[in-house]
Short mmCIF file of C-alpha atoms in Angstrom, two decimals:
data_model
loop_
_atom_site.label_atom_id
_atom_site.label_comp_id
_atom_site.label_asym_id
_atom_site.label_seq_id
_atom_site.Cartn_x
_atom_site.Cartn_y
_atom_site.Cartn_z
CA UNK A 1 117.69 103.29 97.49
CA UNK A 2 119.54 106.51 98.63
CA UNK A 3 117.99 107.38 102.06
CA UNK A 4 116.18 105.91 104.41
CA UNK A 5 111.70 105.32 104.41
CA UNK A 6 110.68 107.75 104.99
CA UNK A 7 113.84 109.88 103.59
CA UNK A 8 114.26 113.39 105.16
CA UNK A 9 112.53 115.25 102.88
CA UNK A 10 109.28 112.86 103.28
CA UNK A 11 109.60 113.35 107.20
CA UNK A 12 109.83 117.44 106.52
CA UNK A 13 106.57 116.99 104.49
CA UNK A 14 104.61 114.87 107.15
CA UNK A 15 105.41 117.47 109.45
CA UNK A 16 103.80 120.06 107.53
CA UNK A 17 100.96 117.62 106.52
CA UNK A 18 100.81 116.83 110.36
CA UNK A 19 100.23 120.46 111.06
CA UNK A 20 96.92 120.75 108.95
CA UNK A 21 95.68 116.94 109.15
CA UNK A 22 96.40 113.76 110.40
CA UNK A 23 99.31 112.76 108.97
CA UNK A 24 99.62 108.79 111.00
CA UNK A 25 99.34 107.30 107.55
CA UNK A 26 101.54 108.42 105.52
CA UNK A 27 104.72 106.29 105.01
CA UNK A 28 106.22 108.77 102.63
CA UNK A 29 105.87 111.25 99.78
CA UNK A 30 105.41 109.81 96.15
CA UNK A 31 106.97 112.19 93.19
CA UNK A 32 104.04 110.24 90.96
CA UNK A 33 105.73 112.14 87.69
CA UNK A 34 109.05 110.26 88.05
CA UNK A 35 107.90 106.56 88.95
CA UNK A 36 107.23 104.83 86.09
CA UNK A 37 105.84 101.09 85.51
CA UNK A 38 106.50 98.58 88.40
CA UNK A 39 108.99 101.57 90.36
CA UNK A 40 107.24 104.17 92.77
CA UNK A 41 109.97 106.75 93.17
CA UNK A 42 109.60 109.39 96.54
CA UNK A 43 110.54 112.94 97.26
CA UNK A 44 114.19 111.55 98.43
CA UNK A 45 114.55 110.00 94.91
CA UNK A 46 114.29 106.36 95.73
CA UNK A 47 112.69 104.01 93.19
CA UNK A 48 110.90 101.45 95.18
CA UNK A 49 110.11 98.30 93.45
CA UNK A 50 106.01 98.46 93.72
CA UNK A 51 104.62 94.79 93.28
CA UNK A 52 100.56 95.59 93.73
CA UNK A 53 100.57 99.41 92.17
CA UNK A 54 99.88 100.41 96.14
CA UNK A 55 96.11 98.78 97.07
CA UNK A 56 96.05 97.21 93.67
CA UNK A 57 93.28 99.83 92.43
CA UNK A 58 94.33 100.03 89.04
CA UNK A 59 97.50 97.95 88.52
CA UNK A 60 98.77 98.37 85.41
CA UNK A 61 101.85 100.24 86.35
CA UNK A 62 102.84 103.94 87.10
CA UNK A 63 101.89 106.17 84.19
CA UNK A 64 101.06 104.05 80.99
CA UNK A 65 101.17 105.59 77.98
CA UNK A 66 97.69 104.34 77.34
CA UNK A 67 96.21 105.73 80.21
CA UNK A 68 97.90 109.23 79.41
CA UNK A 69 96.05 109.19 76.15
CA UNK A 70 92.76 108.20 77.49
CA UNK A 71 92.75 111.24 79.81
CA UNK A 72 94.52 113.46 76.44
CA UNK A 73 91.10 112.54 74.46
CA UNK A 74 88.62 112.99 76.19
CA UNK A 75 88.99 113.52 80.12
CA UNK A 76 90.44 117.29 80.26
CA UNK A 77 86.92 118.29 79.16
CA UNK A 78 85.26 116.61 81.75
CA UNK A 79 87.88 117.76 84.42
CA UNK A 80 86.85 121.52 83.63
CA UNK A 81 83.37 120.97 83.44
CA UNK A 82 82.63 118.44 86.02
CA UNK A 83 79.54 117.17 84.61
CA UNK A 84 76.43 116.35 86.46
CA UNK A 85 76.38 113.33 85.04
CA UNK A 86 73.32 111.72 86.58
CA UNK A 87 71.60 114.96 84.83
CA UNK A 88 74.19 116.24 81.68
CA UNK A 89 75.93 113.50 81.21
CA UNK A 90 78.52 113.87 78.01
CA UNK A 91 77.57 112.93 74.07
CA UNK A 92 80.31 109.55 74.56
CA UNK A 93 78.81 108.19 78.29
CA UNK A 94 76.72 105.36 77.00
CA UNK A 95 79.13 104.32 74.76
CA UNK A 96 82.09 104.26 77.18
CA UNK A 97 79.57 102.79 79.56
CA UNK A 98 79.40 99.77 77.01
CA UNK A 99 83.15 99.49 75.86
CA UNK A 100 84.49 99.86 79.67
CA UNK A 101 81.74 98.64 82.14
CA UNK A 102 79.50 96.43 80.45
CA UNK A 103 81.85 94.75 77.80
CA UNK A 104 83.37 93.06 81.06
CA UNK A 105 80.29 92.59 83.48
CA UNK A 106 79.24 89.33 84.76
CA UNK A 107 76.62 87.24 82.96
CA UNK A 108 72.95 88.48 83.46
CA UNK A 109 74.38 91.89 84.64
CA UNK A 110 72.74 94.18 82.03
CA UNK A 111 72.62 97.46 84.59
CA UNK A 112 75.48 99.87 85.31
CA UNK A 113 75.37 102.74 87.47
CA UNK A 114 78.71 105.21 88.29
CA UNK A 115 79.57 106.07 91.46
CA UNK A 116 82.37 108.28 93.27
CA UNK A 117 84.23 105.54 95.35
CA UNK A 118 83.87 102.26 96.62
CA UNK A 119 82.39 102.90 99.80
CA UNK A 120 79.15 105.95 97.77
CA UNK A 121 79.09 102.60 95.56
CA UNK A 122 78.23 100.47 98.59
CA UNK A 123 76.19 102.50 100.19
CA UNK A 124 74.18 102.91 96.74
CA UNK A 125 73.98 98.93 96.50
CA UNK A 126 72.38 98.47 100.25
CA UNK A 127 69.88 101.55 99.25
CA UNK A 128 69.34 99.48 96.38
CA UNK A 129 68.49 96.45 98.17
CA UNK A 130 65.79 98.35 100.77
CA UNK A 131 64.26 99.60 98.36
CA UNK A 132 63.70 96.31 96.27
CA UNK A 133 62.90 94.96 99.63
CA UNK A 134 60.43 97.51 100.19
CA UNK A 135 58.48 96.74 96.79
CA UNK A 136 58.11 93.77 96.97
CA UNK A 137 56.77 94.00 100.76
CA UNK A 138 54.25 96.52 99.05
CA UNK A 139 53.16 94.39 96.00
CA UNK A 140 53.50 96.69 93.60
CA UNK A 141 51.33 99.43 95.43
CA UNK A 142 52.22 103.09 95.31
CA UNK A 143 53.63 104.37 98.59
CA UNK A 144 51.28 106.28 101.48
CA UNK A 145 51.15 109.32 102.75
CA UNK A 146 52.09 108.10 105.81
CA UNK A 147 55.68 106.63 104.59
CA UNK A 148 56.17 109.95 102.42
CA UNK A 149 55.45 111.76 106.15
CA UNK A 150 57.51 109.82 108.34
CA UNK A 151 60.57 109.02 106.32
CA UNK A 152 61.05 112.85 107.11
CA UNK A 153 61.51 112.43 110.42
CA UNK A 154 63.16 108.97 110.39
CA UNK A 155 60.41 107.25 111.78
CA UNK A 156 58.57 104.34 110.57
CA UNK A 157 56.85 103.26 108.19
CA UNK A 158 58.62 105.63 105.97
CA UNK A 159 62.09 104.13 107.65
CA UNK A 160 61.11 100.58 108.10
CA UNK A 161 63.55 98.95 110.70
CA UNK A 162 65.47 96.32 108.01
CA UNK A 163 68.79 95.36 108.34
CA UNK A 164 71.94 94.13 106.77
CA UNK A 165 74.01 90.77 107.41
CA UNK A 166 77.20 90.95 106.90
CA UNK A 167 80.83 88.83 108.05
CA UNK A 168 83.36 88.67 110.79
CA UNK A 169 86.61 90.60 109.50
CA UNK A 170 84.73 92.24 106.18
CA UNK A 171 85.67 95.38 104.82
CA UNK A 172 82.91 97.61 102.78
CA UNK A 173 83.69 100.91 103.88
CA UNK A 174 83.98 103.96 106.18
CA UNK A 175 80.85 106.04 105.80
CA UNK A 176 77.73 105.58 107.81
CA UNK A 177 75.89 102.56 106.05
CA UNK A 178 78.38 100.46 104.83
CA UNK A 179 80.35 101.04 108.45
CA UNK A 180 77.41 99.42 109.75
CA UNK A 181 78.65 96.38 107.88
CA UNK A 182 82.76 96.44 108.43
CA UNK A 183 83.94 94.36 110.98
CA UNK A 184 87.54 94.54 110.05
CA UNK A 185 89.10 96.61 112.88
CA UNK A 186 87.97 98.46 115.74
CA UNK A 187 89.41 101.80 114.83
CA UNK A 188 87.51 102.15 111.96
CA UNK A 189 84.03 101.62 114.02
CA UNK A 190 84.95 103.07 117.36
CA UNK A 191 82.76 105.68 118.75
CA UNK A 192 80.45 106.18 115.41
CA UNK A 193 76.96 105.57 116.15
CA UNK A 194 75.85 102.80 113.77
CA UNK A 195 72.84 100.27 113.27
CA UNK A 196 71.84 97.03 115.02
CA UNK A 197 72.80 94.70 112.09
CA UNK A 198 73.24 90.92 112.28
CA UNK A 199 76.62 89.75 111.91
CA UNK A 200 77.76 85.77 111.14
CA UNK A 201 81.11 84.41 111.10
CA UNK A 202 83.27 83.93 107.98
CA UNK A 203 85.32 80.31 107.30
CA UNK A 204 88.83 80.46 108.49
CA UNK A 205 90.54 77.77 106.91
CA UNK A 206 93.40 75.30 107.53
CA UNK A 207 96.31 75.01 104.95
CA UNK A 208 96.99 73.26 102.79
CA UNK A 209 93.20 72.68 101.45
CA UNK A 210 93.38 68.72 100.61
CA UNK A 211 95.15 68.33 104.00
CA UNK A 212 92.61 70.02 106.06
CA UNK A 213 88.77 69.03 104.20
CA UNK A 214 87.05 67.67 106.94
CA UNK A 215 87.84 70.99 109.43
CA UNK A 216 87.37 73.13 106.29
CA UNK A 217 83.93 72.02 105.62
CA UNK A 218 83.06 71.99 109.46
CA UNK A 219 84.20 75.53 108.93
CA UNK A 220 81.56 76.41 105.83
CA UNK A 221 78.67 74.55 108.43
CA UNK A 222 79.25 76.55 111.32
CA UNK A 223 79.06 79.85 109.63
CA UNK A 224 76.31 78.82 107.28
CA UNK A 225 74.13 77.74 110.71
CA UNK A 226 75.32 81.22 112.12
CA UNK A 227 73.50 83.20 109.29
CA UNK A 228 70.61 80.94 109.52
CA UNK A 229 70.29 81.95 112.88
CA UNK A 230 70.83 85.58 112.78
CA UNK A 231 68.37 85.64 109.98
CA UNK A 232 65.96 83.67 111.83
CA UNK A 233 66.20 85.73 114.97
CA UNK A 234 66.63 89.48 113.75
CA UNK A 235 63.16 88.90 111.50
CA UNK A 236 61.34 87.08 114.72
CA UNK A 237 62.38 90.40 116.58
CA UNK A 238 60.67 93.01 113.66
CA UNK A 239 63.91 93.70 112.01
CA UNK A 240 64.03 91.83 109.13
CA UNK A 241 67.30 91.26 106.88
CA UNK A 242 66.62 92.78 103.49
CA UNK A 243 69.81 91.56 102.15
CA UNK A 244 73.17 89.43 103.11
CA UNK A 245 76.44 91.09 102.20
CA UNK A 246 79.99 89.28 101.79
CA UNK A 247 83.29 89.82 100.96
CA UNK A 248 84.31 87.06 98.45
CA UNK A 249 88.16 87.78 99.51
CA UNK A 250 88.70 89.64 102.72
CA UNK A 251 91.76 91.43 102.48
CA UNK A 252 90.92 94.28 105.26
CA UNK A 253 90.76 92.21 108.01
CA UNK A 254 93.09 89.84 107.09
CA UNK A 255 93.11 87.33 103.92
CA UNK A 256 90.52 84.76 104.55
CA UNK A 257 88.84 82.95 101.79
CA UNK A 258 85.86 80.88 101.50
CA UNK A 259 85.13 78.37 99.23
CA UNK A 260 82.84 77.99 96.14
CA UNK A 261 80.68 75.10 97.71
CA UNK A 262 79.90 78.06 100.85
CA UNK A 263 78.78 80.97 99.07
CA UNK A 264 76.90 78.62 96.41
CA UNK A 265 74.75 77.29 100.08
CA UNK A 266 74.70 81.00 101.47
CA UNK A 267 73.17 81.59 98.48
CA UNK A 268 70.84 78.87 98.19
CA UNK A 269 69.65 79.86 102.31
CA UNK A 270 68.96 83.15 100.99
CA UNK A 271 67.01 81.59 98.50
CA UNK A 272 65.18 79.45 100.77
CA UNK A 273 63.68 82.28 103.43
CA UNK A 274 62.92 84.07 100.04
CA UNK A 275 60.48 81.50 98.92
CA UNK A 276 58.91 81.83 102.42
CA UNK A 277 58.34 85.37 101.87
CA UNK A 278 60.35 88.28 100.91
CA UNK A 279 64.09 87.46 101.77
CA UNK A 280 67.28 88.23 101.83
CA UNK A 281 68.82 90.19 98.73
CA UNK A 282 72.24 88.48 98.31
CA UNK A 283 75.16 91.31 97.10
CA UNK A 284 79.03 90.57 96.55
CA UNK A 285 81.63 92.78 96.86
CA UNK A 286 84.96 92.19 95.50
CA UNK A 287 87.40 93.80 93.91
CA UNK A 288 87.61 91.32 91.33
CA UNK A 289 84.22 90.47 89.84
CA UNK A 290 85.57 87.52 88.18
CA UNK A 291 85.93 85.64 91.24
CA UNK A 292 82.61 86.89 92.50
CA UNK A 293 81.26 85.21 88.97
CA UNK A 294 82.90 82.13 89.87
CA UNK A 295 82.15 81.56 93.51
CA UNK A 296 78.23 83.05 93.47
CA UNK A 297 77.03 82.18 89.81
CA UNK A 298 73.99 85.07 90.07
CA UNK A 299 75.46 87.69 92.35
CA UNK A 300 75.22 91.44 92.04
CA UNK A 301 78.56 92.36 92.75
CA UNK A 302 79.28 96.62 93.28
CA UNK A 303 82.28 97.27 92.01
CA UNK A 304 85.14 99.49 93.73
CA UNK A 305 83.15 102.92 92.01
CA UNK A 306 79.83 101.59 90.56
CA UNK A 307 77.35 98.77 90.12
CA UNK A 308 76.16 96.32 88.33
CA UNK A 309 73.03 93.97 88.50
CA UNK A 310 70.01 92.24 86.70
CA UNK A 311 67.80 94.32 85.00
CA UNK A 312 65.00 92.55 87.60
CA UNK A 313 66.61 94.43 90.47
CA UNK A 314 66.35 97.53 88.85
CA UNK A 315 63.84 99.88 90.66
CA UNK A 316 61.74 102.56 88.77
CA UNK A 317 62.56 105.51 91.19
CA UNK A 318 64.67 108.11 89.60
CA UNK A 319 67.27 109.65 92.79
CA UNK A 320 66.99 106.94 94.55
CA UNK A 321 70.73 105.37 93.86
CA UNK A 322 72.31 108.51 92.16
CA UNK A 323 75.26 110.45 92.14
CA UNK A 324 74.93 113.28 89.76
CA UNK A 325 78.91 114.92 90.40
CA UNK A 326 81.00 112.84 89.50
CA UNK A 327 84.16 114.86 89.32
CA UNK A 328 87.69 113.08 88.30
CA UNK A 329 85.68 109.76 88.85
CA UNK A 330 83.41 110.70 85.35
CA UNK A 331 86.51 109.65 84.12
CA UNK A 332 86.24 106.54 85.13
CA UNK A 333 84.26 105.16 82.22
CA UNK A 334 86.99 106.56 79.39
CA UNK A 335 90.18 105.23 81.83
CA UNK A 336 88.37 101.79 82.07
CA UNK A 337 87.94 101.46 78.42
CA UNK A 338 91.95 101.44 78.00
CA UNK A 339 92.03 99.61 81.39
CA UNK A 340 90.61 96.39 79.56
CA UNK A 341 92.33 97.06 76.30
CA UNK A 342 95.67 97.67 78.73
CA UNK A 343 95.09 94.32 80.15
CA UNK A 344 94.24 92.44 77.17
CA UNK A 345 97.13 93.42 74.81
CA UNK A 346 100.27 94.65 76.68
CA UNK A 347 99.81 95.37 80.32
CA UNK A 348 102.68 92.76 81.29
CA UNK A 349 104.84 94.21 78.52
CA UNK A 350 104.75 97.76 80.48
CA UNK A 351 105.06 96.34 83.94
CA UNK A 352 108.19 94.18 83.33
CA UNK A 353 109.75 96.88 81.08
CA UNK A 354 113.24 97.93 82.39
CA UNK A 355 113.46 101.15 83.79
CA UNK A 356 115.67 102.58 81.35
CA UNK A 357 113.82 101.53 78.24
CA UNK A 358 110.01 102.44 80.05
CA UNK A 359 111.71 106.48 80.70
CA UNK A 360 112.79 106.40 77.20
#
């Protein structure tokens, strides 16, 4: 370390950020083409030892050769052309699809669709789930004139009234839909306009587990009575919940887990008001679909910029869940491909590299 955080030529930038956009964020300036592996070095030429690779997005460490050649063979192409790719998608997308996407997916997850971000990939999944919903209401029937009519003028029954449950201190995004379900913190919600949307609480547990079962499990009761309840009362008052979403690991609003034996019964109570008509759609969404798989054996988890789910959920409206440009993110696909081979051969190797021998 040399200065200060932020350093005084990080404060001089904020300033000038500050002057064209809300700067409040921003701890300091990054020179991204000098840090290297584990070390994040700023404008002021500190090299900060960086544990989680910032929010943990892709942590592999600061420019990996791998990743470099990923983007060298085959993503300059798609950063000049910025394919549509929903319509022109490139000669290599269903086989990077495969090798980076589905090669990794969850059992019974057979679907993949890109997205831009994790909140477009959200907001794609809860479309996703009204309009299953919706189908099933109609029993295979074509839609009306009526619906094609109304949904034009959001009004009903083109825009049924169905809602979303989601948890205490969840995090699924800033735009308007998944908003609706974030319950994180208040300055991410105030003064938006937003839906009426049930809302149940999430287990917070006592430490250490074996010391603390009995409160623990009274814990996974009261919250699993809590979405009983909201799901019995919004579809007694016309606004029934199409579809329950959780955060496996809430990180957002804190970092509150829940245990396997919970979202194994939230599952099986979705499960129930299903067999008493058409019920809740269950949805995880975790940044790590692993523990997703582990916790909720047949979930539909959206990852952070796409989705994946059964080939039963998949609807046979074309537009409905699509986002034709993709921009930097159609790179996604070729990046992930070395992301998995990154992690299964040498992604430790890189991040515990010494500085001197990872610049050479």
């Amino acid at each position: 370390m040399k200065t200060t955080l932020p350093g005084p030529q990080s404060k001089k930038l904020i300033q000038q950020l500050d002057k064209i956009q809300t700067a409040g964020t921003v701890t300091f300036f990054v020179d991204y083409e000098k840090s290297v592996g584990n070390y994040l070095a700023d404008v002021d030429d500190n090299m900060i030892l960086d544990i989680y690779m910032q929010i943990s997005s892709l942590p592999l460490g600061y420019n990996h050769p791998a990743l470099y050649r990923a983007v060298q063979d085959t993503g300059l192409t798609t950063l000049i052309n910025r394919p549509a790719l929903g319509f022109f998608p490139p000669k290599d997308f269903v086989s990077k699809l495969h090798t980076a996407l589905l090669s990794v997916a969850p059992p019974g997850m057979t679907q993949v669709q890109t997205m831009g971000c994790g909140s477009c990939s959200n907001e794609n999944a809860y479309k996703a789930i009204f309009a299953w919903y919706m189908r099933k209401q109609r029993g295979g029937a074509p839609t009306t004139p009526e619906e094609m009519e109304t949904c034009m003028v959001n009004k009903g029954p083109g825009c049924p009234p169905l809602t979303l449950l989601s948890f205490e201190g969840a995090f699924h995004g800033r735009t308007m839909g998944t908003l609706a379900t974030t319950r994180s913190k208040p300055v991410h919600k105030l003064d938006i306009p937003t839906f009426d949307w049930p809302v149940a609480p999430f287990p917070r547990y006592r430490y250490p587990l074996e010391e603390n079962v009995a409160y623990n499990k009274e814990q996974d009761q009261t919250c699993l009575d809590a979405v009983r309840r909201a799901i019995r009362d919004y579809n007694g008052r016309g606004k029934p919940v199409a579809g329950v979403i959780v955060e496996p690991i809430q990180a957002e609003g804190g970092d509150h887990h829940a245990s396997g034996d919970f979202f194994r019964k939230l599952q099986a109570i979705t499960k129930e008001v299903r067999r008493r008509g058409v019920g809740p759609w269950g949805a995880g969404r975790s940044r790590s679909a692993c523990r997703v798989r582990s916790v909720i054996p047949s979930s539909d988890p959206p990852p952070s910029a796409g989705g994946l789910c059964a080939a039963a959920r998949r609807g046979p409206d074309w537009m409905r869940c699509d986002w034709p440009h993709v921009g930097p993110r159609a790179l996604e696909p070729a990046r992930g491909t070395r992301h998995r081979d990154v992690q299964q051969e040498d992604a430790h190797r890189w991040l515990l590299l010494p500085r001197r021998v990872q610049a050479d």
